[in-house]
Amino acid sequence: MKKIKTDVCIIGAGSGGLSIAAGASQMGADVVLLEGHKMGGDCLNFGCVPSKALLAAGKHAHAMQTGQPFGVTPIRPSVDYAAAKDHVHKVIETIAPVDSQERFEGFGVKVIREYGRFISETEVQAGDTVITARRFVIATGSSPFVPPIPGIDKVPYETNETIFDLRARPEHLLIIGGGPIGMEMAQAHRRLGCEVTVIEGTKALGKDDPELAAIALQRLRAEGIRIEEEATAAEIRGTAGAIEVEVTDGRVFKGSHLLMAVGRKVNIERLDLEAGGIAHDRSGITVGDDLRSSNRKVYAVGDVAGKLQFTHVAGYHAGVVIRSILFGLPSKARQDHIPWATYTDPEIAQVGLTEAQAREKFGDALFVARYDFEENDRAIAEGKTTGLIKVMVVKGRPVGASIVGAQAGELIGIWAMAIANKLKMSSVANMIAPYPTLGEVNKRAASAYFTPKLFDNPSVKKLVRAVQKYLP
């Protein structure tokens, strides 16, 4: 058994783990990085990167059929599903060197390609190596959750970890789960020529603002995606190519392939957390705002920290932890300024509080500034007028923003910045946006906050009339 002593031992080479390893090693710490599966974690190999690549393929196919309003004769595209998957894997391969073992060894990180598990409160074992470290960081991420639906063990099914390796185009894809993963994969596959049925136990896109979700779902249904809500799967049966999902009210949905997209489970089962004295529950490792666990030597970042499950959150957590473990500085993570997006067409993006959450918290003190994409000149020119932005404002400061529409994931960034830095609405209203751009919707939404204060205010009108009398 080999033994290593180091400053920082990181378990998991996904977004959070790699960010900490790169930062800590380049600033002078001795770092050991453990990874038993693929470098780059879920995001690179099974999540954000491949899903957006497949969505891009679907967008090109969709564009060929929707050019009539622009004077372009629509044609039915000939889709090579396997070639679309080749594009997905080429994208992964292009990005992979950034997350590679070789690159991190170049930083001076000792990379061990084994899973790590705690054997004491101060030691982790990986293969035939025992690592003792001043600080440990758990960054093991999450995996697809497959609920124990009767029959699920008897039929073939896909998850986000297998769907991108599927080479034959599904004739009819059944998707259990109407959250972001389910809806993105539904639209991508529909645009690539598959019949698609989404089976959701409650409401599709249920974590988003319902007004915005309805706008996106209307578009998805218009494209031919069948979305069945309040449909909890009760039994799954059939064989490859002929699968049936029966829901609790007796309805039966038939398809050729099944994708399970009902949620995520944190990857903690290999860690032997009890041996490390690390408190945890089903949602992940119990941490404080400083991301420190019940074992003061151990931190957790990303999905496994039991907070928001997004790649950019893991990267943000990395910065919080680095300040603490490298410099001994107090450092805490926030959640109120973290944005997220669902990359359907139209996209949905959110930061801070939704309208419902803000009304519950602030009551009558809340003002909701709104602006429709159909009033934006660039959106009109490009035929992308389906969209809406809502900004939740309290005492002149944004506390949340919700956007549905083209490039919502890009547009939400300015509101994330405003909330992160506690800026006032005037900061966004004072911004000069290039004309014509979709970015103007942010400025217009900010201006909408001031409109009633300036144009519907009798005192302002009285003041202006008085000033006019005395101007030369």
mmCIF file of C-alpha atoms in Angstrom, residues 7-270:
data_model
loop_
_atom_site.group_PDB
_atom_site.id
_atom_site.type_symbol
_atom_site.label_atom_id
_atom_site.label_comp_id
_atom_site.label_asym_id
_atom_site.label_seq_id
_atom_site.Cartn_x
_atom_site.Cartn_y
_atom_site.Cartn_z
ATOM 1 C CA ASP A 7 -2.050 19.780 0.995
ATOM 2 C CA VAL A 8 -5.308 19.196 -0.902
ATOM 3 C CA CYS A 9 -6.945 15.957 -1.984
ATOM 4 C CA ILE A 10 -9.861 16.345 -4.400
ATOM 5 C CA ILE A 11 -12.280 13.502 -5.050
ATOM 6 C CA GLY A 12 -13.893 13.916 -8.465
ATOM 7 C CA ALA A 13 -12.643 15.487 -11.704
ATOM 8 C CA GLY A 14 -15.763 17.313 -12.832
ATOM 9 C CA SER A 15 -16.180 21.072 -13.098
ATOM 10 C CA GLY A 16 -15.721 21.851 -9.411
ATOM 11 C CA GLY A 17 -12.879 19.440 -8.766
ATOM 12 C CA LEU A 18 -10.920 20.496 -11.832
ATOM 13 C CA SER A 19 -11.318 24.188 -11.041
ATOM 14 C CA ILE A 20 -9.963 23.689 -7.536
ATOM 15 C CA ALA A 21 -7.129 21.468 -8.745
ATOM 16 C CA ALA A 22 -6.045 23.986 -11.382
ATOM 17 C CA GLY A 23 -6.253 26.976 -9.054
ATOM 18 C CA ALA A 24 -4.643 25.352 -6.022
ATOM 19 C CA SER A 25 -1.760 23.758 -7.923
ATOM 20 C CA GLN A 26 -0.916 26.897 -9.867
ATOM 21 C CA MET A 27 -0.870 28.920 -6.653
ATOM 22 C CA GLY A 28 1.624 26.612 -4.995
ATOM 23 C CA ALA A 29 -0.324 23.910 -3.162
ATOM 24 C CA ASP A 30 0.417 20.205 -3.472
ATOM 25 C CA VAL A 31 -2.683 18.629 -5.007
ATOM 26 C CA VAL A 32 -3.870 15.057 -5.487
ATOM 27 C CA LEU A 33 -6.880 14.522 -7.765
ATOM 28 C CA LEU A 34 -8.863 11.264 -7.745
ATOM 29 C CA GLU A 35 -11.158 10.191 -10.584
ATOM 30 C CA GLY A 36 -12.447 6.671 -11.129
ATOM 31 C CA HIS A 37 -14.440 7.426 -14.282
ATOM 32 C CA LYS A 38 -14.032 10.097 -16.990
ATOM 33 C CA MET A 39 -12.089 13.326 -16.657
ATOM 34 C CA GLY A 40 -14.448 16.261 -17.097
ATOM 35 C CA GLY A 41 -17.278 14.590 -15.224
ATOM 36 C CA ASP A 42 -20.941 14.585 -16.191
ATOM 37 C CA CYS A 43 -21.032 18.001 -17.866
ATOM 38 C CA LEU A 44 -18.442 17.257 -20.524
ATOM 39 C CA ASN A 45 -19.290 13.638 -21.175
ATOM 40 C CA PHE A 46 -23.012 13.198 -20.524
ATOM 41 C CA GLY A 47 -24.609 16.556 -19.744
ATOM 42 C CA CYS A 48 -24.236 20.181 -20.777
ATOM 43 C CA VAL A 49 -21.832 19.706 -23.663
ATOM 44 C CA PRO A 50 -23.415 16.784 -25.553
ATOM 45 C CA SER A 51 -26.964 17.989 -24.968
ATOM 46 C CA LYS A 52 -26.235 21.427 -26.419
ATOM 47 C CA ALA A 53 -24.436 19.823 -29.361
ATOM 48 C CA LEU A 54 -27.472 17.657 -30.127
ATOM 49 C CA LEU A 55 -29.771 20.652 -29.736
ATOM 50 C CA ALA A 56 -27.599 22.501 -32.264
ATOM 51 C CA ALA A 57 -28.072 19.674 -34.758
ATOM 52 C CA GLY A 58 -31.817 19.870 -34.204
ATOM 53 C CA LYS A 59 -31.808 23.637 -34.774
ATOM 54 C CA HIS A 60 -30.187 23.226 -38.178
ATOM 55 C CA ALA A 61 -32.808 20.660 -39.197
ATOM 56 C CA HIS A 62 -35.608 22.898 -37.922
ATOM 57 C CA ALA A 63 -34.283 25.938 -39.811
ATOM 58 C CA MET A 64 -34.615 24.085 -43.107
ATOM 59 C CA GLN A 65 -38.358 23.747 -42.549
ATOM 60 C CA THR A 66 -39.208 27.212 -41.218
ATOM 61 C CA GLY A 67 -37.869 29.688 -43.779
ATOM 62 C CA GLN A 68 -41.155 30.532 -45.541
ATOM 63 C CA PRO A 69 -41.686 33.894 -43.755
ATOM 64 C CA PHE A 70 -38.225 34.971 -44.951
ATOM 65 C CA GLY A 71 -38.786 33.999 -48.575
ATOM 66 C CA VAL A 72 -36.903 30.721 -48.251
ATOM 67 C CA THR A 73 -38.754 27.666 -49.517
ATOM 68 C CA PRO A 74 -38.953 25.059 -46.754
ATOM 69 C CA ILE A 75 -37.600 21.585 -47.477
ATOM 70 C CA ARG A 76 -37.815 18.417 -45.464
ATOM 71 C CA PRO A 77 -34.278 17.700 -44.231
ATOM 72 C CA SER A 78 -32.677 14.313 -44.599
ATOM 73 C CA VAL A 79 -31.393 13.659 -41.090
ATOM 74 C CA ASP A 80 -28.492 11.287 -40.500
ATOM 75 C CA TYR A 81 -29.019 10.610 -36.797
ATOM 76 C CA ALA A 82 -25.700 8.777 -36.465
ATOM 77 C CA ALA A 83 -23.880 11.721 -38.057
ATOM 78 C CA ALA A 84 -25.593 14.068 -35.588
ATOM 79 C CA LYS A 85 -24.160 11.887 -32.822
ATOM 80 C CA ASP A 86 -20.763 12.108 -34.528
ATOM 81 C CA HIS A 87 -21.063 15.882 -34.172
ATOM 82 C CA VAL A 88 -21.841 15.436 -30.468
ATOM 83 C CA HIS A 89 -18.762 13.322 -29.897
ATOM 84 C CA LYS A 90 -16.556 15.624 -31.946
ATOM 85 C CA VAL A 91 -17.582 18.498 -29.693
ATOM 86 C CA ILE A 92 -16.740 16.427 -26.606
ATOM 87 C CA GLU A 93 -13.381 15.442 -28.106
ATOM 88 C CA THR A 94 -12.581 19.071 -28.933
ATOM 89 C CA ILE A 95 -13.189 20.228 -25.367
ATOM 90 C CA ALA A 96 -11.741 17.151 -23.630
ATOM 91 C CA PRO A 97 -8.060 18.227 -23.721
ATOM 92 C CA VAL A 98 -8.934 21.158 -21.445
ATOM 93 C CA ASP A 99 -10.048 18.626 -18.812
ATOM 94 C CA SER A 100 -7.454 15.952 -19.566
ATOM 95 C CA GLN A 101 -5.193 14.154 -17.140
ATOM 96 C CA GLU A 102 -2.163 15.314 -19.114
ATOM 97 C CA ARG A 103 -3.084 18.979 -18.772
ATOM 98 C CA PHE A 104 -3.534 18.756 -15.033
ATOM 99 C CA GLU A 105 -0.358 16.791 -14.568
ATOM 100 C CA GLY A 106 1.263 19.676 -16.436
ATOM 101 C CA PHE A 107 0.033 21.941 -13.628
ATOM 102 C CA GLY A 108 1.774 19.667 -11.137
ATOM 103 C CA VAL A 109 -1.349 17.819 -9.975
ATOM 104 C CA LYS A 110 -0.923 14.150 -9.097
ATOM 105 C CA VAL A 111 -3.850 12.447 -10.841
ATOM 106 C CA ILE A 112 -4.916 8.996 -9.647
ATOM 107 C CA ARG A 113 -7.505 7.260 -11.839
ATOM 108 C CA GLU A 114 -9.308 5.466 -9.042
ATOM 109 C CA TYR A 115 -12.404 6.125 -6.941
ATOM 110 C CA GLY A 116 -11.663 7.512 -3.487
ATOM 111 C CA ARG A 117 -13.198 6.433 -0.183
ATOM 112 C CA PHE A 118 -12.618 7.577 3.359
ATOM 113 C CA ILE A 119 -10.925 5.099 5.674
ATOM 114 C CA SER A 120 -10.643 7.584 8.539
ATOM 115 C CA GLU A 121 -11.328 11.245 9.225
ATOM 116 C CA THR A 122 -7.899 12.141 7.848
ATOM 117 C CA GLU A 123 -7.320 9.520 5.142
ATOM 118 C CA VAL A 124 -8.739 8.543 1.777
ATOM 119 C CA GLN A 125 -7.897 5.366 -0.090
ATOM 120 C CA ALA A 126 -7.826 5.214 -3.900
ATOM 121 C CA GLY A 127 -6.866 1.832 -5.295
ATOM 122 C CA ASP A 128 -3.615 0.839 -3.606
ATOM 123 C CA THR A 129 -2.854 4.378 -2.429
ATOM 124 C CA VAL A 130 -3.715 6.035 0.888
ATOM 125 C CA ILE A 131 -3.762 9.827 0.858
ATOM 126 C CA THR A 132 -3.426 11.997 3.945
ATOM 127 C CA ALA A 133 -4.248 15.659 3.320
ATOM 128 C CA ARG A 134 -4.621 18.916 5.190
ATOM 129 C CA ARG A 135 -7.896 19.436 3.380
ATOM 130 C CA PHE A 136 -10.185 17.209 1.320
ATOM 131 C CA VAL A 137 -12.722 18.377 -1.255
ATOM 132 C CA ILE A 138 -15.558 16.102 -2.348
ATOM 133 C CA ALA A 139 -16.632 16.945 -5.890
ATOM 134 C CA THR A 140 -18.229 13.698 -7.033
ATOM 135 C CA GLY A 141 -21.285 15.256 -8.694
ATOM 136 C CA SER A 142 -24.523 13.439 -9.442
ATOM 137 C CA SER A 143 -25.960 10.738 -11.695
ATOM 138 C CA PRO A 144 -29.356 10.121 -13.308
ATOM 139 C CA PHE A 145 -31.979 8.941 -10.838
ATOM 140 C CA VAL A 146 -34.054 6.012 -12.042
ATOM 141 C CA PRO A 147 -37.074 5.480 -9.774
ATOM 142 C CA PRO A 148 -38.184 1.907 -8.996
ATOM 143 C CA ILE A 149 -41.190 1.930 -11.340
ATOM 144 C CA PRO A 150 -42.579 -1.601 -11.669
ATOM 145 C CA GLY A 151 -41.151 -3.215 -14.791
ATOM 146 C CA ILE A 152 -38.240 -0.796 -15.256
ATOM 147 C CA ASP A 153 -35.768 -3.620 -14.631
ATOM 148 C CA LYS A 154 -37.245 -5.674 -17.475
ATOM 149 C CA VAL A 155 -37.109 -3.166 -20.352
ATOM 150 C CA PRO A 156 -34.228 -1.366 -22.067
ATOM 151 C CA TYR A 157 -34.034 2.347 -21.320
ATOM 152 C CA GLU A 158 -31.732 5.294 -21.821
ATOM 153 C CA THR A 159 -30.483 7.984 -19.438
ATOM 154 C CA ASN A 160 -28.392 11.052 -20.166
ATOM 155 C CA GLU A 161 -25.356 8.770 -19.673
ATOM 156 C CA THR A 162 -26.329 6.487 -22.574
ATOM 157 C CA ILE A 163 -28.570 8.481 -24.961
ATOM 158 C CA PHE A 164 -25.627 10.187 -26.689
ATOM 159 C CA ASP A 165 -24.156 6.825 -27.685
ATOM 160 C CA LEU A 166 -27.402 5.711 -29.342
ATOM 161 C CA ARG A 167 -26.718 5.504 -33.095
ATOM 162 C CA ALA A 168 -30.076 4.427 -34.508
ATOM 163 C CA ARG A 169 -32.733 7.127 -34.549
ATOM 164 C CA PRO A 170 -35.689 6.280 -32.288
ATOM 165 C CA GLU A 171 -38.952 6.005 -34.177
ATOM 166 C CA HIS A 172 -40.919 7.164 -31.130
ATOM 167 C CA LEU A 173 -39.097 8.320 -28.011
ATOM 168 C CA LEU A 174 -40.948 8.156 -24.707
ATOM 169 C CA ILE A 175 -39.472 10.474 -22.079
ATOM 170 C CA ILE A 176 -40.411 10.101 -18.424
ATOM 171 C CA GLY A 177 -39.726 13.489 -16.849
ATOM 172 C CA GLY A 178 -40.684 16.950 -18.042
ATOM 173 C CA GLY A 179 -37.866 18.938 -16.451
ATOM 174 C CA PRO A 180 -35.025 20.687 -18.305
ATOM 175 C CA ILE A 181 -33.243 17.494 -19.420
ATOM 176 C CA GLY A 182 -36.452 15.868 -20.594
ATOM 177 C CA MET A 183 -37.694 18.899 -22.510
ATOM 178 C CA GLU A 184 -34.333 19.655 -24.148
ATOM 179 C CA MET A 185 -34.012 16.065 -25.341
ATOM 180 C CA ALA A 186 -37.641 16.079 -26.467
ATOM 181 C CA GLN A 187 -37.131 19.071 -28.746
ATOM 182 C CA ALA A 188 -33.773 17.893 -30.062
ATOM 183 C CA HIS A 189 -35.174 14.494 -31.018
ATOM 184 C CA ARG A 190 -38.385 15.882 -32.456
ATOM 185 C CA ARG A 191 -36.426 18.212 -34.730
ATOM 186 C CA LEU A 192 -34.235 15.293 -35.801
ATOM 187 C CA GLY A 193 -37.289 13.407 -36.996
ATOM 188 C CA CYS A 194 -38.504 11.357 -34.028
ATOM 189 C CA GLU A 195 -41.991 11.140 -32.652
ATOM 190 C CA VAL A 196 -41.758 12.234 -29.002
ATOM 191 C CA THR A 197 -44.048 11.849 -25.994
ATOM 192 C CA VAL A 198 -43.132 13.411 -22.647
ATOM 193 C CA ILE A 199 -44.742 11.862 -19.568
ATOM 194 C CA GLU A 200 -44.619 14.139 -16.512
ATOM 195 C CA GLY A 201 -46.062 13.310 -13.095
ATOM 196 C CA THR A 202 -46.891 16.908 -12.189
ATOM 197 C CA LYS A 203 -46.299 19.965 -14.407
ATOM 198 C CA ALA A 204 -43.750 20.144 -17.204
ATOM 199 C CA LEU A 205 -41.013 22.696 -16.475
ATOM 200 C CA GLY A 206 -42.594 22.906 -13.041
ATOM 201 C CA LYS A 207 -39.688 24.697 -11.352
ATOM 202 C CA ASP A 208 -39.926 27.672 -13.699
ATOM 203 C CA ASP A 209 -42.267 30.642 -13.583
ATOM 204 C CA PRO A 210 -45.559 29.135 -14.839
ATOM 205 C CA GLU A 211 -46.286 32.058 -17.177
ATOM 206 C CA LEU A 212 -42.927 31.652 -18.862
ATOM 207 C CA ALA A 213 -43.089 27.860 -18.885
ATOM 208 C CA ALA A 214 -46.459 28.032 -20.653
ATOM 209 C CA ILE A 215 -44.929 30.091 -23.468
ATOM 210 C CA ALA A 216 -42.151 27.553 -24.010
ATOM 211 C CA LEU A 217 -44.484 24.561 -23.769
ATOM 212 C CA GLN A 218 -46.846 26.060 -26.327
ATOM 213 C CA ARG A 219 -43.976 26.200 -28.826
ATOM 214 C CA LEU A 220 -42.890 22.639 -28.031
ATOM 215 C CA ARG A 221 -46.406 21.329 -28.533
ATOM 216 C CA ALA A 222 -46.693 23.289 -31.792
ATOM 217 C CA GLU A 223 -43.641 21.435 -33.062
ATOM 218 C CA GLY A 224 -45.458 18.148 -32.507
ATOM 219 C CA ILE A 225 -44.173 17.080 -29.111
ATOM 220 C CA ARG A 226 -46.866 15.352 -27.083
ATOM 221 C CA ILE A 227 -46.606 16.539 -23.464
ATOM 222 C CA GLU A 228 -48.734 14.624 -20.954
ATOM 223 C CA GLU A 229 -48.901 16.236 -17.494
ATOM 224 C CA GLU A 230 -50.295 14.856 -14.229
ATOM 225 C CA ALA A 231 -49.235 11.460 -15.582
ATOM 226 C CA THR A 232 -47.302 9.463 -12.994
ATOM 227 C CA ALA A 233 -45.783 6.288 -14.404
ATOM 228 C CA ALA A 234 -47.217 3.207 -12.697
ATOM 229 C CA GLU A 235 -45.831 0.390 -14.832
ATOM 230 C CA ILE A 236 -43.388 -0.074 -17.690
ATOM 231 C CA ARG A 237 -43.500 -3.112 -19.976
ATOM 232 C CA GLY A 238 -42.473 -4.365 -23.395
ATOM 233 C CA THR A 239 -39.296 -5.138 -25.262
ATOM 234 C CA ALA A 240 -36.743 -3.258 -27.334
ATOM 235 C CA GLY A 241 -38.596 -1.332 -30.015
ATOM 236 C CA ALA A 242 -42.004 -1.784 -28.396
ATOM 237 C CA ILE A 243 -42.247 -0.185 -24.961
ATOM 238 C CA GLU A 244 -45.380 0.806 -23.069
ATOM 239 C CA VAL A 245 -45.724 3.164 -20.114
ATOM 240 C CA GLU A 246 -48.944 2.960 -18.135
ATOM 241 C CA VAL A 247 -49.757 5.840 -15.806
ATOM 242 C CA THR A 248 -51.808 5.836 -12.634
ATOM 243 C CA ASP A 249 -55.055 6.887 -14.315
ATOM 244 C CA GLY A 250 -54.877 3.981 -16.767
ATOM 245 C CA ARG A 251 -53.587 5.804 -19.826
ATOM 246 C CA VAL A 252 -50.990 3.871 -21.832
ATOM 247 C CA PHE A 253 -48.288 5.461 -23.984
ATOM 248 C CA LYS A 254 -46.429 3.410 -26.584
ATOM 249 C CA GLY A 255 -43.057 4.029 -28.158
ATOM 250 C CA SER A 256 -39.910 2.430 -29.513
ATOM 251 C CA HIS A 257 -37.427 3.839 -26.987
ATOM 252 C CA LEU A 258 -37.559 5.096 -23.402
ATOM 253 C CA LEU A 259 -35.518 7.898 -21.837
ATOM 254 C CA MET A 260 -35.557 8.317 -18.063
ATOM 255 C CA ALA A 261 -35.155 11.996 -17.167
ATOM 256 C CA VAL A 262 -36.789 12.310 -13.761
ATOM 257 C CA GLY A 263 -33.951 13.890 -11.815
ATOM 258 C CA ARG A 264 -30.536 13.378 -10.281
ATOM 259 C CA LYS A 265 -29.033 11.552 -7.303
ATOM 260 C CA VAL A 266 -25.811 12.638 -5.658
ATOM 261 C CA ASN A 267 -22.778 10.369 -5.987
ATOM 262 C CA ILE A 268 -21.903 9.519 -2.400
ATOM 263 C CA GLU A 269 -22.351 5.744 -2.259
ATOM 264 C CA ARG A 270 -18.648 4.958 -2.856
#
